[in-house]
N, CA, C and O atoms as a Tinker XYZ file with bonds, in Angstrom:
   480  protein
     1  N      0.838000   -1.178000    0.037000    73     2
     2  CA     0.053000    0.065000   -0.047000    64     1     3
     3  C      0.829000    1.259000   -0.053000    63     2     4     5
     4  O      0.481000    2.271000   -0.662000    81     3
     5  N      1.996000    1.148000    0.691000    73     3     6
     6  CA     2.795000    2.344000    0.848000    64     5     7
     7  C      3.424000    2.694000   -0.467000    63     6     8     9
     8  O      3.487000    3.865000   -0.840000    81     7
     9  N      3.939000    1.591000   -1.247000    73     7    10
    10  CA     4.506000    1.873000   -2.564000    64     9    11
    11  C      3.509000    2.339000   -3.504000    63    10    12    13
    12  O      3.866000    3.069000   -4.428000    81    11
    13  N      2.285000    1.995000   -3.370000    73    11    14
    14  CA     1.306000    2.518000   -4.300000    64    13    15
    15  C      1.146000    4.080000   -4.216000    63    14    16    17
    16  O      0.940000    4.766000   -5.217000    81    15
    17  N      1.249000    4.551000   -3.035000    73    15    18
    18  CA     1.102000    5.806000   -2.716000    64    17    19
    19  C      2.053000    6.694000   -3.480000    63    18    20    21
    20  O      1.705000    7.747000   -4.013000    81    19
    21  N      3.244000    6.214000   -3.497000    73    19    22
    22  CA     4.330000    7.011000   -4.163000    64    21    23
    23  C      4.458000    6.825000   -5.707000    63    22    24    25
    24  O      5.181000    7.563000   -6.377000    81    23
    25  N      3.766000    5.864000   -6.212000    73    23    26
    26  CA     3.837000    5.629000   -7.677000    64    25    27
    27  C      2.565000    5.966000   -8.437000    63    26    28    29
    28  O      2.431000    5.623000   -9.612000    81    27
    29  N      1.582000    6.671000   -7.736000    73    27    30
    30  CA     0.294000    6.914000   -8.256000    64    29    31
    31  C      0.415000    8.052000   -9.472000    63    30    32    33
    32  O     -0.417000    8.123000  -10.376000    81    31
    33  N      1.395000    8.797000   -9.378000    73    31    34
    34  CA     1.494000    9.824000  -10.338000    64    33    35
    35  C      1.318000   11.267000   -9.795000    63    34    36    37
    36  O      1.500000   11.453000   -8.592000    81    35
    37  N      0.983000   12.278000  -10.588000    73    35    38
    38  CA     0.846000   13.659000  -10.024000    64    37    39
    39  C     -0.279000   13.749000   -9.081000    63    38    40    41
    40  O     -1.324000   13.122000   -9.257000    81    39
    41  N     -0.068000   14.525000   -8.082000    73    39    42
    42  CA    -1.123000   14.931000   -7.021000    64    41    43
    43  C     -2.077000   16.016000   -7.722000    63    42    44    45
    44  O     -1.682000   16.946000   -8.426000    81    43
    45  N     -3.323000   15.737000   -7.418000    73    43    46
    46  CA    -4.230000   16.792000   -7.855000    64    45    47
    47  C     -5.060000   16.351000   -9.078000    63    46    48    49
    48  O     -4.834000   15.272000   -9.625000    81    47
    49  N     -6.032000   17.201000   -9.505000    73    47    50
    50  CA    -6.817000   16.906000  -10.542000    64    49    51
    51  C     -6.338000   17.422000  -11.991000    63    50    52    53
    52  O     -6.774000   16.955000  -13.043000    81    51
    53  N     -5.415000   18.412000  -11.903000    73    51    54
    54  CA    -5.008000   19.058000  -13.257000    64    53    55
    55  C     -4.133000   18.052000  -14.036000    63    54    56    57
    56  O     -3.434000   17.212000  -13.470000    81    55
    57  N     -4.218000   18.189000  -15.324000    73    55    58
    58  CA    -3.234000   17.402000  -16.119000    64    57    59
    59  C     -1.925000   17.999000  -16.010000    63    58    60    61
    60  O     -1.808000   19.176000  -15.670000    81    59
    61  N     -0.857000   17.212000  -16.296000    73    59    62
    62  CA     0.465000   17.593000  -16.057000    64    61    63
    63  C      0.874000   18.873000  -17.023000    63    62    64    65
    64  O      1.780000   19.626000  -16.667000    81    63
    65  N      0.246000   19.055000  -18.115000    73    63    66
    66  CA     0.551000   20.124000  -18.975000    64    65    67
    67  C      0.212000   21.524000  -18.348000    63    66    68    69
    68  O      0.883000   22.532000  -18.565000    81    67
    69  N     -0.907000   21.476000  -17.544000    73    67    70
    70  CA    -1.326000   22.759000  -16.927000    64    69    71
    71  C     -0.574000   23.159000  -15.649000    63    70    72    73
    72  O     -0.749000   24.263000  -15.133000    81    71
    73  N      0.226000   22.286000  -15.174000    73    71    74
    74  CA     0.971000   22.539000  -13.903000    64    73    75
    75  C      2.224000   23.235000  -14.195000    63    74    76    77
    76  O      2.916000   22.920000  -15.163000    81    75
    77  N      2.564000   24.269000  -13.303000    73    75    78
    78  CA     3.739000   25.108000  -13.479000    64    77    79
    79  C      4.888000   24.287000  -12.938000    63    78    80    81
    80  O      4.819000   23.627000  -11.901000    81    79
    81  N      6.024000   24.384000  -13.775000    73    79    82
    82  CA     7.270000   23.749000  -13.303000    64    81    83
    83  C      7.913000   24.366000  -12.114000    63    82    84    85
    84  O      7.589000   25.516000  -11.815000    81    83
    85  N      8.723000   23.773000  -11.457000    73    83    86
    86  CA     9.401000   24.314000  -10.313000    64    85    87
    87  C     10.142000   25.538000  -10.742000    63    86    88    89
    88  O     10.120000   26.528000  -10.012000    81    87
    89  N     10.796000   25.547000  -11.867000    73    87    90
    90  CA    11.386000   26.806000  -12.386000    64    89    91
    91  C     10.459000   27.980000  -12.561000    63    90    92    93
    92  O     10.839000   29.103000  -12.229000    81    91
    93  N      9.308000   27.781000  -13.047000    73    91    94
    94  CA     8.237000   28.778000  -13.326000    64    93    95
    95  C      7.851000   29.258000  -11.932000    63    94    96    97
    96  O      7.687000   30.461000  -11.729000    81    95
    97  N      7.706000   28.385000  -10.999000    73    95    98
    98  CA     7.182000   28.714000   -9.602000    64    97    99
    99  C      8.297000   29.638000   -8.975000    63    98   100   101
   100  O      8.049000   30.659000   -8.332000    81    99
   101  N      9.457000   29.186000   -9.224000    73    99   102
   102  CA    10.555000   30.016000   -8.541000    64   101   103
   103  C     10.728000   31.380000   -9.206000    63   102   104   105
   104  O     11.028000   32.359000   -8.522000    81   103
   105  N     10.545000   31.464000  -10.522000    73   103   106
   106  CA    10.580000   32.703000  -11.226000    64   105   107
   107  C      9.358000   33.698000  -10.675000    63   106   108   109
   108  O      9.555000   34.872000  -10.363000    81   107
   109  N      8.215000   33.110000  -10.617000    73   107   110
   110  CA     7.100000   33.702000  -10.041000    64   109   111
   111  C      7.403000   34.272000   -8.616000    63   110   112   113
   112  O      7.191000   35.452000   -8.339000    81   111
   113  N      7.883000   33.413000   -7.777000    73   111   114
   114  CA     8.303000   33.715000   -6.349000    64   113   115
   115  C      9.234000   34.918000   -6.421000    63   114   116   117
   116  O      8.947000   35.901000   -5.738000    81   115
   117  N     10.346000   34.930000   -7.203000    73   115   118
   118  CA    11.232000   36.020000   -7.174000    64   117   119
   119  C     10.558000   37.326000   -7.665000    63   118   120   121
   120  O     10.800000   38.416000   -7.145000    81   119
   121  N      9.704000   37.154000   -8.688000    73   119   122
   122  CA     8.955000   38.298000   -9.244000    64   121   123
   123  C      8.057000   38.965000   -8.070000    63   122   124   125
   124  O      8.135000   40.154000   -7.763000    81   123
   125  N      7.283000   38.123000   -7.523000    73   123   126
   126  CA     6.292000   38.567000   -6.488000    64   125   127
   127  C      7.131000   39.095000   -5.262000    63   126   128   129
   128  O      6.753000   40.102000   -4.665000    81   127
   129  N      8.143000   38.490000   -4.928000    73   127   130
   130  CA     9.070000   38.916000   -3.867000    64   129   131
   131  C      9.485000   40.292000   -4.108000    63   130   132   133
   132  O      9.343000   41.154000   -3.241000    81   131
   133  N     10.028000   40.548000   -5.333000    73   131   134
   134  CA    10.480000   41.967000   -5.666000    64   133   135
   135  C      9.373000   42.895000   -5.654000    63   134   136   137
   136  O      9.595000   44.016000   -5.195000    81   135
   137  N      8.118000   42.592000   -6.117000    73   135   138
   138  CA     6.965000   43.479000   -5.973000    64   137   139
   139  C      6.626000   43.716000   -4.538000    63   138   140   141
   140  O      6.312000   44.848000   -4.171000    81   139
   141  N      6.669000   42.780000   -3.762000    73   139   142
   142  CA     6.427000   42.927000   -2.307000    64   141   143
   143  C      7.400000   43.910000   -1.691000    63   142   144   145
   144  O      7.012000   44.884000   -1.047000    81   143
   145  N      8.653000   43.633000   -1.901000    73   143   146
   146  CA     9.643000   44.537000   -1.455000    64   145   147
   147  C      9.471000   45.913000   -1.775000    63   146   148   149
   148  O      9.636000   46.817000   -0.956000    81   147
   149  N      9.104000   46.094000   -3.089000    73   147   150
   150  CA     8.983000   47.542000   -3.544000    64   149   151
   151  C      7.653000   48.194000   -2.964000    63   150   152   153
   152  O      7.582000   49.394000   -2.697000    81   151
   153  N      6.701000   47.377000   -2.810000    73   151   154
   154  CA     5.451000   47.951000   -2.084000    64   153   155
   155  C      5.764000   48.259000   -0.726000    63   154   156   157
   156  O      5.374000   49.342000   -0.290000    81   155
   157  N      6.454000   47.422000    0.074000    73   155   158
   158  CA     6.912000   47.682000    1.393000    64   157   159
   159  C      7.651000   48.945000    1.536000    63   158   160   161
   160  O      7.382000   49.715000    2.458000    81   159
   161  N      8.655000   49.221000    0.590000    73   159   162
   162  CA     9.546000   50.341000    0.503000    64   161   163
   163  C      8.632000   51.521000    0.281000    63   162   164   165
   164  O      8.805000   52.513000    0.988000    81   163
   165  N      7.687000   51.515000   -0.618000    73   163   166
   166  CA     6.833000   52.693000   -0.850000    64   165   167
   167  C      6.032000   53.016000    0.396000    63   166   168   169
   168  O      5.850000   54.184000    0.739000    81   167
   169  N      5.543000   51.964000    1.085000    73   167   170
   170  CA     4.784000   52.258000    2.288000    64   169   171
   171  C      5.644000   52.854000    3.269000    63   170   172   173
   172  O      5.281000   53.868000    3.866000    81   171
   173  N      6.824000   52.276000    3.499000    73   171   174
   174  CA     7.707000   52.800000    4.462000    64   173   175
   175  C      8.022000   54.331000    4.152000    63   174   176   177
   176  O      8.054000   55.118000    5.098000    81   175
   177  N      8.236000   54.738000    2.960000    73   175   178
   178  CA     8.447000   56.065000    2.568000    64   177   179
   179  C      7.240000   56.967000    2.961000    63   178   180   181
   180  O      7.420000   58.058000    3.503000    81   179
   181  N      6.072000   56.505000    2.686000    73   179   182
   182  CA     4.830000   57.252000    2.989000    64   181   183
   183  C      4.703000   57.451000    4.591000    63   182   184   185
   184  O      4.279000   58.484000    5.109000    81   183
   185  N      5.129000   56.316000    5.286000    73   183   186
   186  CA     4.952000   56.455000    6.798000    64   185   187
   187  C      6.045000   57.398000    7.312000    63   186   188   189
   188  O      5.833000   58.123000    8.284000    81   187
   189  N      7.245000   57.388000    6.645000    73   187   190
   190  CA     8.188000   58.337000    7.168000    64   189   191
   191  C      7.838000   59.805000    6.845000    63   190   192   193
   192  O      8.062000   60.688000    7.673000    81   191
   193  N      7.277000   60.069000    5.622000    73   191   194
   194  CA     6.733000   61.407000    5.337000    64   193   195
   195  C      5.703000   61.805000    6.211000    63   194   196   197
   196  O      5.675000   62.966000    6.619000    81   195
   197  N      4.844000   60.974000    6.550000    73   195   198
   198  CA     3.739000   61.189000    7.525000    64   197   199
   199  C      4.304000   61.554000    8.920000    63   198   200   201
   200  O      3.897000   62.544000    9.529000    81   199
   201  N      5.275000   60.707000    9.415000    73   199   202
   202  CA     5.828000   60.987000   10.688000    64   201   203
   203  C      6.622000   62.246000   10.736000    63   202   204   205
   204  O      6.564000   62.961000   11.737000    81   203
   205  N      7.407000   62.579000    9.643000    73   203   206
   206  CA     8.172000   63.812000    9.503000    64   205   207
   207  C      7.241000   64.985000    9.585000    63   206   208   209
   208  O      7.521000   65.908000   10.349000    81   207
   209  N      6.107000   65.017000    8.823000    73   207   210
   210  CA     5.246000   66.229000    8.889000    64   209   211
   211  C      4.603000   66.377000   10.262000    63   210   212   213
   212  O      4.454000   67.477000   10.793000    81   211
   213  N      4.231000   65.234000   10.810000    73   211   214
   214  CA     3.638000   65.292000   12.283000    64   213   215
   215  C      4.699000   65.889000   13.156000    63   214   216   217
   216  O      4.398000   66.784000   13.947000    81   215
   217  N      5.927000   65.438000   13.053000    73   215   218
   218  CA     6.994000   65.888000   13.847000    64   217   219
   219  C      7.172000   67.417000   13.742000    63   218   220   221
   220  O      7.371000   68.115000   14.736000    81   219
   221  N      7.091000   67.890000   12.513000    73   219   222
   222  CA     7.272000   69.239000   12.159000    64   221   223
   223  C      6.097000   70.109000   12.874000    63   222   224   225
   224  O      6.314000   71.147000   13.499000    81   223
   225  N      4.933000   69.572000   12.698000    73   223   226
   226  CA     3.745000   70.291000   13.321000    64   225   227
   227  C      3.942000   70.275000   14.839000    63   226   228   229
   228  O      3.713000   71.315000   15.456000    81   227
   229  N      4.321000   69.256000   15.443000    73   227   230
   230  CA     4.495000   69.136000   16.900000    64   229   231
   231  C      5.640000   70.130000   17.428000    63   230   232   233
   232  O      5.580000   70.746000   18.492000    81   231
   233  N      6.700000   70.180000   16.496000    73   231   234
   234  CA     7.808000   71.078000   16.786000    64   233   235
   235  C      7.390000   72.528000   16.780000    63   234   236   237
   236  O      7.904000   73.280000   17.607000    81   235
   237  N      6.454000   73.010000   15.870000    73   235   238
   238  CA     5.942000   74.216000   15.872000    64   237   239
   239  C      5.158000   74.545000   17.137000    63   238   240   241
   240  O      5.311000   75.590000   17.768000    81   239
   241  N      4.315000   73.583000   17.456000    73   239   242
   242  CA     3.513000   73.715000   18.723000    64   241   243
   243  C      4.423000   73.907000   19.994000    63   242   244   245
   244  O      4.188000   74.707000   20.900000    81   243
   245  N      5.444000   73.095000   19.928000    73   243   246
   246  CA     6.413000   73.184000   21.092000    64   245   247
   247  C      7.032000   74.567000   21.185000    63   246   248   249
   248  O      7.078000   75.174000   22.255000    81   247
   249  N      7.495000   75.040000   20.075000    73   247   250
   250  CA     8.085000   76.407000   19.999000    64   249   251
   251  C      7.225000   77.455000   20.413000    63   250   252   253
   252  O      7.642000   78.315000   21.188000    81   251
   253  N      5.940000   77.470000   19.927000    73   251   254
   254  CA     4.966000   78.412000   20.361000    64   253   255
   255  C      4.706000   78.335000   21.843000    63   254   256   257
   256  O      4.679000   79.344000   22.547000    81   255
   257  N      4.520000   77.136000   22.292000    73   255   258
   258  CA     4.259000   76.897000   23.716000    64   257   259
   259  C      5.405000   77.525000   24.588000    63   258   260   261
   260  O      5.183000   78.246000   25.560000    81   259
   261  N      6.677000   77.169000   24.129000    73   259   262
   262  CA     7.761000   77.533000   24.946000    64   261   263
   263  C      8.009000   79.086000   24.901000    63   262   264   265
   264  O      8.417000   79.661000   25.910000    81   263
   265  N      7.754000   79.784000   23.693000    73   263   266
   266  CA     7.724000   81.219000   23.609000    64   265   267
   267  C      6.675000   81.876000   24.512000    63   266   268   269
   268  O      6.975000   82.871000   25.170000    81   267
   269  N      5.487000   81.354000   24.553000    73   267   270
   270  CA     4.461000   81.847000   25.484000    64   269   271
   271  C      4.764000   81.740000   26.872000    63   270   272   273
   272  O      4.485000   82.650000   27.652000    81   271
   273  N      5.377000   80.572000   27.262000    73   271   274
   274  CA     5.733000   80.275000   28.595000    64   273   275
   275  C      6.834000   81.214000   28.995000    63   274   276   277
   276  O      6.797000   81.757000   30.100000    81   275
   277  N      7.834000   81.436000   28.129000    73   275   278
   278  CA     8.855000   82.324000   28.388000    64   277   279
   279  C      8.382000   83.745000   28.655000    63   278   280   281
   280  O      8.865000   84.434000   29.554000    81   279
   281  N      7.360000   84.180000   27.791000    73   279   282
   282  CA     6.770000   85.635000   27.947000    64   281   283
   283  C      6.119000   85.552000   29.240000    63   282   284   285
   284  O      6.285000   86.521000   29.981000    81   283
   285  N      5.392000   84.558000   29.671000    73   283   286
   286  CA     4.739000   84.558000   31.021000    64   285   287
   287  C      5.727000   84.584000   32.045000    63   286   288   289
   288  O      5.510000   85.249000   33.058000    81   287
   289  N      6.891000   83.878000   31.895000    73   287   290
   290  CA     7.850000   83.877000   32.974000    64   289   291
   291  C      8.588000   85.209000   33.128000    63   290   292   293
   292  O      9.048000   85.554000   34.216000    81   291
   293  N      8.693000   85.949000   32.022000    73   291   294
   294  CA     9.173000   87.353000   32.159000    64   293   295
   295  C      8.205000   88.304000   32.913000    63   294   296   297
   296  O      8.575000   89.100000   33.777000    81   295
   297  N      6.948000   88.139000   32.501000    73   295   298
   298  CA     5.924000   88.966000   33.109000    64   297   299
   299  C      5.904000   88.675000   34.751000    63   298   300   301
   300  O      5.780000   89.574000   35.583000    81   299
   301  N      6.024000   87.494000   35.017000    73   299   302
   302  CA     6.068000   87.118000   36.495000    64   301   303
   303  C      7.300000   87.586000   37.184000    63   302   304   305
   304  O      7.289000   88.016000   38.338000    81   303
   305  N      8.366000   87.490000   36.440000    73   303   306
   306  CA     9.645000   88.071000   36.950000    64   305   307
   307  C      9.514000   89.552000   37.216000    63   306   308   309
   308  O      9.874000   89.991000   38.308000    81   307
   309  N      9.031000   90.338000   36.301000    73   307   310
   310  CA     8.819000   91.824000   36.526000    64   309   311
   311  C      7.895000   92.041000   37.689000    63   310   312   313
   312  O      8.123000   92.932000   38.507000    81   311
   313  N      6.843000   91.237000   37.781000    73   311   314
   314  CA     5.915000   91.380000   38.952000    64   313   315
   315  C      6.657000   91.127000   40.206000    63   314   316   317
   316  O      6.579000   91.944000   41.124000    81   315
   317  N      7.384000   90.032000   40.314000    73   315   318
   318  CA     8.249000   89.703000   41.547000    64   317   319
   319  C      9.204000   90.866000   41.804000    63   318   320   321
   320  O      9.344000   91.259000   42.963000    81   319
   321  N      9.825000   91.404000   40.870000    73   319   322
   322  CA    10.787000   92.558000   41.072000    64   321   323
   323  C     10.071000   93.837000   41.695000    63   322   324   325
   324  O     10.549000   94.533000   42.591000    81   323
   325  N      8.900000   94.019000   41.097000    73   323   326
   326  CA     8.050000   95.237000   41.573000    64   325   327
   327  C      7.585000   94.991000   43.019000    63   326   328   329
   328  O      7.659000   95.891000   43.855000    81   327
   329  N      7.098000   93.750000   43.315000    73   327   330
   330  CA     6.579000   93.436000   44.657000    64   329   331
   331  C      7.717000   93.583000   45.701000    63   330   332   333
   332  O      7.530000   94.236000   46.728000    81   331
   333  N      8.923000   92.958000   45.426000    73   331   334
   334  CA     9.990000   93.076000   46.370000    64   333   335
   335  C     10.573000   94.555000   46.521000    63   334   336   337
   336  O     11.027000   95.004000   47.574000    81   335
   337  N     10.487000   95.268000   45.266000    73   335   338
   338  CA    10.883000   96.678000   45.378000    64   337   339
   339  C      9.968000   97.476000   46.255000    63   338   340   341
   340  O     10.432000   98.313000   47.030000    81   339
   341  N      8.637000   97.235000   46.155000    73   339   342
   342  CA     7.674000   97.867000   47.031000    64   341   343
   343  C      7.848000   97.565000   48.435000    63   342   344   345
   344  O      7.762000   98.461000   49.275000    81   343
   345  N      8.095000   96.320000   48.758000    73   343   346
   346  CA     8.348000   95.890000   50.169000    64   345   347
   347  C      9.642000   96.675000   50.677000    63   346   348   349
   348  O      9.690000   97.047000   51.849000    81   347
   349  N     10.602000   96.903000   49.867000    73   347   350
   350  CA    11.805000   97.548000   50.311000    64   349   351
   351  C     11.775000   99.092000   50.061000    63   350   352   353
   352  O     12.817000   99.708000   49.839000    81   351
   353  N     10.517000   99.716000   50.104000    73   351   354
   354  CA    10.347000  101.113000   50.005000    64   353   355
   355  C     10.900000  101.667000   48.722000    63   354   356   357
   356  O     11.800000  102.506000   48.757000    81   355
   357  N     10.399000  101.233000   47.596000    73   355   358
   358  CA    10.775000  101.625000   46.290000    64   357   359
   359  C     12.182000  101.471000   45.848000    63   358   360   361
   360  O     12.699000  102.175000   44.981000    81   359
   361  N     12.790000  100.486000   46.509000    73   359   362
   362  CA    14.208000  100.194000   46.140000    64   361   363
   363  C     14.054000   98.970000   45.015000    63   362   364   365
   364  O     14.277000   97.799000   45.322000    81   363
   365  N     13.674000   99.353000   43.763000    73   363   366
   366  CA    13.421000   98.309000   42.762000    64   365   367
   367  C     14.734000   97.702000   42.331000    63   366   368   369
   368  O     14.765000   96.557000   41.880000    81   367
   369  N     15.811000   98.435000   42.458000    73   367   370
   370  CA    17.036000   97.851000   42.045000    64   369   371
   371  C     17.392000   96.762000   42.941000    63   370   372   373
   372  O     17.952000   95.776000   42.461000    81   371
   373  N     17.118000   96.823000   44.257000    73   371   374
   374  CA    17.281000   95.699000   45.150000    64   373   375
   375  C     16.402000   94.524000   44.844000    63   374   376   377
   376  O     16.832000   93.375000   44.946000    81   375
   377  N     15.159000   94.800000   44.463000    73   375   378
   378  CA    14.239000   93.683000   44.015000    64   377   379
   379  C     14.803000   92.906000   42.870000    63   378   380   381
   380  O     14.843000   91.675000   42.878000    81   379
   381  N     15.293000   93.741000   41.758000    73   379   382
   382  CA    15.894000   93.164000   40.661000    64   381   383
   383  C     17.120000   92.279000   41.024000    63   382   384   385
   384  O     17.299000   91.188000   40.482000    81   383
   385  N     17.918000   92.769000   41.920000    73   383   386
   386  CA    19.127000   92.130000   42.315000    64   385   387
   387  C     18.764000   90.798000   43.033000    63   386   388   389
   388  O     19.361000   89.762000   42.739000    81   387
   389  N     17.761000   90.828000   43.996000    73   387   390
   390  CA    17.411000   89.600000   44.643000    64   389   391
   391  C     16.811000   88.596000   43.670000    63   390   392   393
   392  O     17.167000   87.418000   43.710000    81   391
   393  N     15.967000   89.004000   42.853000    73   391   394
   394  CA    15.366000   88.137000   41.827000    64   393   395
   395  C     16.411000   87.499000   40.956000    63   394   396   397
   396  O     16.365000   86.304000   40.666000    81   395
   397  N     17.397000   88.349000   40.526000    73   395   398
   398  CA    18.477000   87.927000   39.624000    64   397   399
   399  C     19.328000   86.859000   40.341000    63   398   400   401
   400  O     19.643000   85.827000   39.749000    81   399
   401  N     19.692000   87.095000   41.581000    73   399   402
   402  CA    20.503000   86.198000   42.366000    64   401   403
   403  C     19.653000   84.816000   42.621000    63   402   404   405
   404  O     20.171000   83.703000   42.525000    81   403
   405  N     18.397000   85.021000   42.929000    73   403   406
   406  CA    17.601000   83.837000   43.138000    64   405   407
   407  C     17.591000   83.023000   41.756000    63   406   408   409
   408  O     17.825000   81.815000   41.783000    81   407
   409  N     17.337000   83.638000   40.624000    73   407   410
   410  CA    17.356000   82.825000   39.350000    64   409   411
   411  C     18.666000   82.199000   39.052000    63   410   412   413
   412  O     18.728000   81.075000   38.553000    81   411
   413  N     19.729000   82.910000   39.351000    73   411   414
   414  CA    21.092000   82.460000   39.135000    64   413   415
   415  C     21.389000   81.174000   39.971000    63   414   416   417
   416  O     22.024000   80.233000   39.495000    81   415
   417  N     20.910000   81.185000   41.200000    73   415   418
   418  CA    21.158000   79.964000   42.150000    64   417   419
   419  C     20.385000   78.806000   41.610000    63   418   420   421
   420  O     20.914000   77.702000   41.481000    81   419
   421  N     19.063000   79.056000   41.273000    73   419   422
   422  CA    18.201000   77.953000   40.840000    64   421   423
   423  C     18.777000   77.389000   39.506000    63   422   424   425
   424  O     18.782000   76.170000   39.335000    81   423
   425  N     19.296000   78.293000   38.492000    73   423   426
   426  CA    19.793000   77.805000   37.333000    64   425   427
   427  C     21.052000   76.987000   37.569000    63   426   428   429
   428  O     21.293000   75.939000   36.969000    81   427
   429  N     21.866000   77.562000   38.518000    73   427   430
   430  CA    23.155000   76.832000   38.846000    64   429   431
   431  C     22.828000   75.376000   39.382000    63   430   432   433
   432  O     23.494000   74.424000   38.976000    81   431
   433  N     21.832000   75.213000   40.269000    73   431   434
   434  CA    21.423000   73.903000   40.795000    64   433   435
   435  C     20.964000   72.951000   39.681000    63   434   436   437
   436  O     21.340000   71.779000   39.628000    81   435
   437  N     20.155000   73.500000   38.819000    73   435   438
   438  CA    19.618000   72.696000   37.689000    64   437   439
   439  C     20.770000   72.154000   36.836000    63   438   440   441
   440  O     20.878000   70.965000   36.533000    81   439
   441  N     21.649000   73.155000   36.464000    73   439   442
   442  CA    22.839000   72.774000   35.625000    64   441   443
   443  C     23.640000   71.730000   36.219000    63   442   444   445
   444  O     23.963000   70.734000   35.570000    81   443
   445  N     24.028000   71.937000   37.607000    73   443   446
   446  CA    24.813000   70.977000   38.331000    64   445   447
   447  C     24.210000   69.579000   38.332000    63   446   448   449
   448  O     24.901000   68.570000   38.190000    81   447
   449  N     22.882000   69.566000   38.500000    73   447   450
   450  CA    22.188000   68.331000   38.532000    64   449   451
   451  C     22.227000   67.565000   37.094000    63   450   452   453
   452  O     22.352000   66.345000   36.992000    81   451
   453  N     22.113000   68.376000   36.110000    73   451   454
   454  CA    22.199000   67.878000   34.714000    64   453   455
   455  C     23.702000   67.275000   34.498000    63   454   456   457
   456  O     23.893000   66.164000   34.004000    81   455
   457  N     24.749000   68.154000   34.932000    73   455   458
   458  CA    26.092000   67.661000   34.787000    64   457   459
   459  C     26.279000   66.311000   35.569000    63   458   460   461
   460  O     26.792000   65.326000   35.038000    81   459
   461  N     25.874000   66.328000   36.741000    73   459   462
   462  CA    26.084000   65.041000   37.537000    64   461   463
   463  C     25.284000   63.792000   36.881000    63   462   464   465
   464  O     25.750000   62.655000   36.940000    81   463
   465  N     24.109000   64.067000   36.284000    73   463   466
   466  CA    23.412000   62.999000   35.678000    64   465   467
   467  C     24.197000   62.481000   34.367000    63   466   468   469
   468  O     24.230000   61.293000   34.046000    81   467
   469  N     24.818000   63.508000   33.657000    73   467   470
   470  CA    25.582000   63.087000   32.518000    64   469   471
   471  C     26.791000   62.365000   32.777000    63   470   472   473
   472  O     27.238000   61.590000   31.931000    81   471
   473  N     27.428000   62.581000   34.015000    73   471   474
   474  CA    28.629000   61.840000   34.341000    64   473   475
   475  C     28.370000   60.396000   34.723000    63   474   476   477
   476  O     29.255000   59.542000   34.670000    81   475
   477  N     27.115000   60.148000   35.112000    73   475   478
   478  CA    26.843000   58.741000   35.566000    64   477   479
   479  C     26.637000   57.910000   34.494000    63   478   480
   480  O     26.399000   56.716000   34.675000    81   479
């Protein structure tokens, strides 16, 4: 029974003339593989373009937000200088000096923390 299984002839219902040869199948596989690679490359290009344009839009939003935050920070700094100057009997120069030194110290602490993290 086992030997009959291997000697029965071609598998399937098609006549042998309609069947593709191994060489034809390999050619078709190579052709289809090339098409698939080209399609995947085109898809990757489209995804990269989409990602880049989204990144650009987000970058503009970040820049606008940072600019507005900096403007708000400057307004609050001026307010703090005026408040301290009023407390010191119109010595606004002293208020500006105190705020400047305070910002300098906070900036130095943040920079030192960043340097220490970079060393690790």
